[in-house]
Tab-separated table of C-alpha atoms in Angstrom:
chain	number	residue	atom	x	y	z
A	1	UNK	CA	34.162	-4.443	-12.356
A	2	UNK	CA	31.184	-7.120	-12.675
A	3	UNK	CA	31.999	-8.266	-8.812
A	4	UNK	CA	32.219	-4.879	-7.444
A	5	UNK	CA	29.334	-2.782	-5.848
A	6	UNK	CA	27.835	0.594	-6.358
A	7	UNK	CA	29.204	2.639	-8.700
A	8	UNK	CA	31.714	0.450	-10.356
A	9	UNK	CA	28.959	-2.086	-11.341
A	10	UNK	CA	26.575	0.107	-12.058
A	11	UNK	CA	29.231	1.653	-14.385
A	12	UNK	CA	29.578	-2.023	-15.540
A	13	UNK	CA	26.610	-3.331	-16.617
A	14	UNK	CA	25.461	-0.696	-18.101
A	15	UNK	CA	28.553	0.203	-20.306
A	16	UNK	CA	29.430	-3.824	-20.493
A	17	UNK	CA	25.598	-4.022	-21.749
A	18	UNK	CA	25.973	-1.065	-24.339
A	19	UNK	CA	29.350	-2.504	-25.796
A	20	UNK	CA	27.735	-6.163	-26.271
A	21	UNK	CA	24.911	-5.067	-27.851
A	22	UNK	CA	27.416	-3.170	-30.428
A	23	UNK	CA	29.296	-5.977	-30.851
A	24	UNK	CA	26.588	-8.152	-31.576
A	25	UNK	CA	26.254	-10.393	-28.338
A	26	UNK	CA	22.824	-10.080	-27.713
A	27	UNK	CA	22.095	-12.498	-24.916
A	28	UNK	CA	25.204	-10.974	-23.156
A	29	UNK	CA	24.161	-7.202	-23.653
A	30	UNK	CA	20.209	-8.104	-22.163
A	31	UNK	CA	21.811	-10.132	-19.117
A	32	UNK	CA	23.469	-7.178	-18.134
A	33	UNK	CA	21.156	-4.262	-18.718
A	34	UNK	CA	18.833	-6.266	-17.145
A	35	UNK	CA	21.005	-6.285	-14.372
A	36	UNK	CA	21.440	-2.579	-14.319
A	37	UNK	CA	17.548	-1.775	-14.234
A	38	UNK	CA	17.031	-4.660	-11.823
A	39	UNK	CA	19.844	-3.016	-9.655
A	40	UNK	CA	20.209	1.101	-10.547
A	41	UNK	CA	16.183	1.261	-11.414
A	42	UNK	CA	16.703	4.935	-10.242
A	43	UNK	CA	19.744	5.774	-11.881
A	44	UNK	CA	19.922	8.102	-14.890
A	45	UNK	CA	21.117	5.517	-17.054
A	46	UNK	CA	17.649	3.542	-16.209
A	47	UNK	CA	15.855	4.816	-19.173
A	48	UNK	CA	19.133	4.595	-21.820
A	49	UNK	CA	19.022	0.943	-20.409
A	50	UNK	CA	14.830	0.511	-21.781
A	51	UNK	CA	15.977	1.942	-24.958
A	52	UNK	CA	19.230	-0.782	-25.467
A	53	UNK	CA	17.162	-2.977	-24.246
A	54	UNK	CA	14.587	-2.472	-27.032
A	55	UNK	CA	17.373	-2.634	-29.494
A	56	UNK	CA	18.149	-6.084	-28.614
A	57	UNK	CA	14.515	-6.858	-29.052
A	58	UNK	CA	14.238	-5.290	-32.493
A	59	UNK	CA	17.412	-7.181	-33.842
A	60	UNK	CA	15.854	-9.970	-32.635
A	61	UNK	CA	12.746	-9.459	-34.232
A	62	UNK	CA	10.898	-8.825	-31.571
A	63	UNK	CA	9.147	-5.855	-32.300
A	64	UNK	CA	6.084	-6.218	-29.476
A	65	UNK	CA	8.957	-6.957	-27.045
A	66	UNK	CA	10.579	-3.670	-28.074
A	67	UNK	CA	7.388	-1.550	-27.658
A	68	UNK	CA	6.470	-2.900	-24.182
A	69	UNK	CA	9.770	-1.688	-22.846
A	70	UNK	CA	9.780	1.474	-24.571
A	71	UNK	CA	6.339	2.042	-23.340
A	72	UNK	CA	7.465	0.843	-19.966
A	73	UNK	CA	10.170	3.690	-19.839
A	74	UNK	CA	7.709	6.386	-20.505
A	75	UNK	CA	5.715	5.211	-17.533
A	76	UNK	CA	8.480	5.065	-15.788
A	77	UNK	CA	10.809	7.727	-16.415
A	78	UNK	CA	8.414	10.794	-18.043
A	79	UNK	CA	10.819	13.525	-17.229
A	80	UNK	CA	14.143	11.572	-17.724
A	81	UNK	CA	16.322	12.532	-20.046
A	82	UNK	CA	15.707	10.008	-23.166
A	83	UNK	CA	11.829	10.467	-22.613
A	84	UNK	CA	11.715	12.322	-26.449
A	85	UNK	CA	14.444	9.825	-27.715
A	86	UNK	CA	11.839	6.828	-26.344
A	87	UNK	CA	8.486	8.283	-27.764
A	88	UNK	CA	10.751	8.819	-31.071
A	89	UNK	CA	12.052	5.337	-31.239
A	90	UNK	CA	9.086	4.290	-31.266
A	91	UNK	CA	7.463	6.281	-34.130
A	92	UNK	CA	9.956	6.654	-36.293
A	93	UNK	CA	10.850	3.159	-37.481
A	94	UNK	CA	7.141	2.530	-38.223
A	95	UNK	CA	7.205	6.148	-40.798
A	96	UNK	CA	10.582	5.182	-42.213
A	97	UNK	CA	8.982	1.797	-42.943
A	98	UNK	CA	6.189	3.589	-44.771
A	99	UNK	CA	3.859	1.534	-42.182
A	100	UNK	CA	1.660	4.597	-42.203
A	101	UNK	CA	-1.639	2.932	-40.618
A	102	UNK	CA	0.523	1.607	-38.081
A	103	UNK	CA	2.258	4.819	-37.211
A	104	UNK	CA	-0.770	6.452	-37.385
A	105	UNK	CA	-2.228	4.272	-34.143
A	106	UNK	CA	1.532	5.187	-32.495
A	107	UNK	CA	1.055	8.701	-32.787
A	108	UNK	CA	-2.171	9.087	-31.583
A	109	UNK	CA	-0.875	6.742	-28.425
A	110	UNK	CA	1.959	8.704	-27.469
A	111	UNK	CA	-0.261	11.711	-27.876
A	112	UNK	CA	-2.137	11.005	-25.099
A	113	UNK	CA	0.623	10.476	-22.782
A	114	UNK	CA	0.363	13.917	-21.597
A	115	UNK	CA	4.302	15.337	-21.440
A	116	UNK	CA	6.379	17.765	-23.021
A	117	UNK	CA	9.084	17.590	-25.369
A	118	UNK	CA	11.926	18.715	-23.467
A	119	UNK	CA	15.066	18.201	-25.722
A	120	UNK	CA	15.965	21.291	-28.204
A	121	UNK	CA	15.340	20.407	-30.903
A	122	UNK	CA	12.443	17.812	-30.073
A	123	UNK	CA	10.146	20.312	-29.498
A	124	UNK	CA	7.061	19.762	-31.231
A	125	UNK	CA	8.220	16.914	-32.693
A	126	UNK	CA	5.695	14.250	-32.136
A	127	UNK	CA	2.211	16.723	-33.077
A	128	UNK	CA	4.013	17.347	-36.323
A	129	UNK	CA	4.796	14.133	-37.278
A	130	UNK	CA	1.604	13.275	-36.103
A	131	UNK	CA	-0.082	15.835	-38.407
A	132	UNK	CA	1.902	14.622	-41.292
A	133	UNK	CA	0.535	11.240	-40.588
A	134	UNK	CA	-3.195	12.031	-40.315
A	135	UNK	CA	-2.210	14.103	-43.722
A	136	UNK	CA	-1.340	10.873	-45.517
A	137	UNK	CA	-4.157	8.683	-43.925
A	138	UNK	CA	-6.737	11.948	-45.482
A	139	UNK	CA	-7.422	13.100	-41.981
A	140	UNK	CA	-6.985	16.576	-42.803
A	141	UNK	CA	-8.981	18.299	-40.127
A	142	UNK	CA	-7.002	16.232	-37.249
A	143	UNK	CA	-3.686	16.778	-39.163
A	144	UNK	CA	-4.744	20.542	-38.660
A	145	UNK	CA	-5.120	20.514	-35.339
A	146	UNK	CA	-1.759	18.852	-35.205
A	147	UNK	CA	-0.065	21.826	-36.611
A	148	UNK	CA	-1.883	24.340	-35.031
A	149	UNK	CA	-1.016	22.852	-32.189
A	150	UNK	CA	2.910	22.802	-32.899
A	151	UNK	CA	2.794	26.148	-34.005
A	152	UNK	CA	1.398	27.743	-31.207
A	153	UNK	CA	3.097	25.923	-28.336
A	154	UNK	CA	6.452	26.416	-30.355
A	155	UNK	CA	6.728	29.418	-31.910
A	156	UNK	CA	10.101	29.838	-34.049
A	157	UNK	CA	11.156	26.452	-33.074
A	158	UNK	CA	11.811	23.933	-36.104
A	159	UNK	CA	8.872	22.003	-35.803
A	160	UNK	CA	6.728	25.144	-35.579
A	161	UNK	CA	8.013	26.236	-38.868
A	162	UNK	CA	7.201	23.128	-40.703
A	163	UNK	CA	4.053	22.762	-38.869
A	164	UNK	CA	3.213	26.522	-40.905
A	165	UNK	CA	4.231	25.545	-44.205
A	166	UNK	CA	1.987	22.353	-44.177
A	167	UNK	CA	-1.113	25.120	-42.157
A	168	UNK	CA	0.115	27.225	-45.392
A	169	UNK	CA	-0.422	24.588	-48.193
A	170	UNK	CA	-4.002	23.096	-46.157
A	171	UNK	CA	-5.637	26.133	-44.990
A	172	UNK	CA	-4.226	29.607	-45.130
A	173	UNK	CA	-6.672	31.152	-43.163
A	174	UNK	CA	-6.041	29.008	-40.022
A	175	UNK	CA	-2.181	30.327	-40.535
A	176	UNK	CA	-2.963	33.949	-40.455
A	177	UNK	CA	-4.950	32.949	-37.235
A	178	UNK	CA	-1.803	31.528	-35.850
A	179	UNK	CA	0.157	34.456	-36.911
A	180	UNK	CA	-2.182	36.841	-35.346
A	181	UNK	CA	-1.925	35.047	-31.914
A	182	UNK	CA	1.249	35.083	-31.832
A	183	UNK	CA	1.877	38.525	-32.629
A	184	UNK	CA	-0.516	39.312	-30.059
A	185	UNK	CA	1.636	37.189	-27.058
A	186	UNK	CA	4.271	38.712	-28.174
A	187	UNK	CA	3.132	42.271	-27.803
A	188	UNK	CA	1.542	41.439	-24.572
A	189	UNK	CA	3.923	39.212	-23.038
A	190	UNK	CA	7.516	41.769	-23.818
A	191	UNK	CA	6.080	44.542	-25.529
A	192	UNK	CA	7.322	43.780	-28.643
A	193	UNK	CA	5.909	43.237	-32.087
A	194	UNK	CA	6.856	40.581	-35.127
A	195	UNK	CA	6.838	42.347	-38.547
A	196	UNK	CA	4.607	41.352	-41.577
């Protein structure tokens, strides 16, 4: 499938590249995902390609190398469909480290890349972590913006919720003035009205 054209190798090197980098062949999985985004650039697979790609970076201990393509992907692909996986992968490894500081820098980066969580589920995702970050570096008053943030632009979602119970435990009164704005969109947007 390597010596066809068009769909076959595009089908190729990108699955060829995914299965190498699972088994372990790292030189073997970047030759051909570099391949795919060298050939397919506008192909949906382009932006799963960035994030593989980074993978093979990170096991090789390459972590600036893994950014820079992640980072890359963004820029290049903001509305594809592993846009919230991308600005994930690249915040979440530095909280589950406990590299707070660090993650603290990636949040507020991604935050001004001006998109929208798009993925159910992903909704909110980044401002909340965020928030929780700024909590543990004792920026409370940016952490509260955070959630406000979450909680307004995603009401009843996951993220939203969370983003309430840490407004609820900071400051109670910047909840209730959530809670009142969004009973009033509701009641002006479909007539309807959330209970107490």
């Amino acid at each position: 499938a390597l010596g066809c054209s068009g769909q076959s190798r595009a089908l190729a090197t990108f699955w060829g590249g995914r299965n190498r980098l699972r088994a372990g062949k790292l030189a073997e999985a970047e030759q051909l995902l570099l391949a795919h985004l060298k050939e397919f650039p506008k192909r949906s697979t382009a932006d799963d390609a960035y994030i593989l790609l980074a993978t093979v970076a990170r096991k090789r201990g390459d972590r600036a190398t893994a950014e820079r393509l992640l980072f890359e992907s963004i820029r290049k692909y903001p509305d594809g469909d592993m846009a919230d996986e991308t600005v994930w992968d690249l915040l979440w490894p530095l909280i589950q480290a406990k590299k707070y500081r660090e993650a603290d820098h990636m949040a507020t980066r991604l935050l001004e890349i001006a998109r929208r969580e798009t993925r159910s589920g992903a909704e909110g995702r980044l401002s909340y972590w965020a928030g929780w970050l700024y909590m543990k570096r004792d920026k409370t008053e940016a952490a509260k913006a955070q959630f406000i943030k979450v909680a307004t632009s995603h009401p009843l979602r996951w993220y939203a919720l969370l983003a309430e119970a840490r407004l609820r435990a900071i400051d109670p009164k910047a909840l209730e003035v959530v809670e009142a704005r969004q009973r009033k969109t509701a009641e002006d947007q479909k007539g309807l009205t959330l209970g107490d």
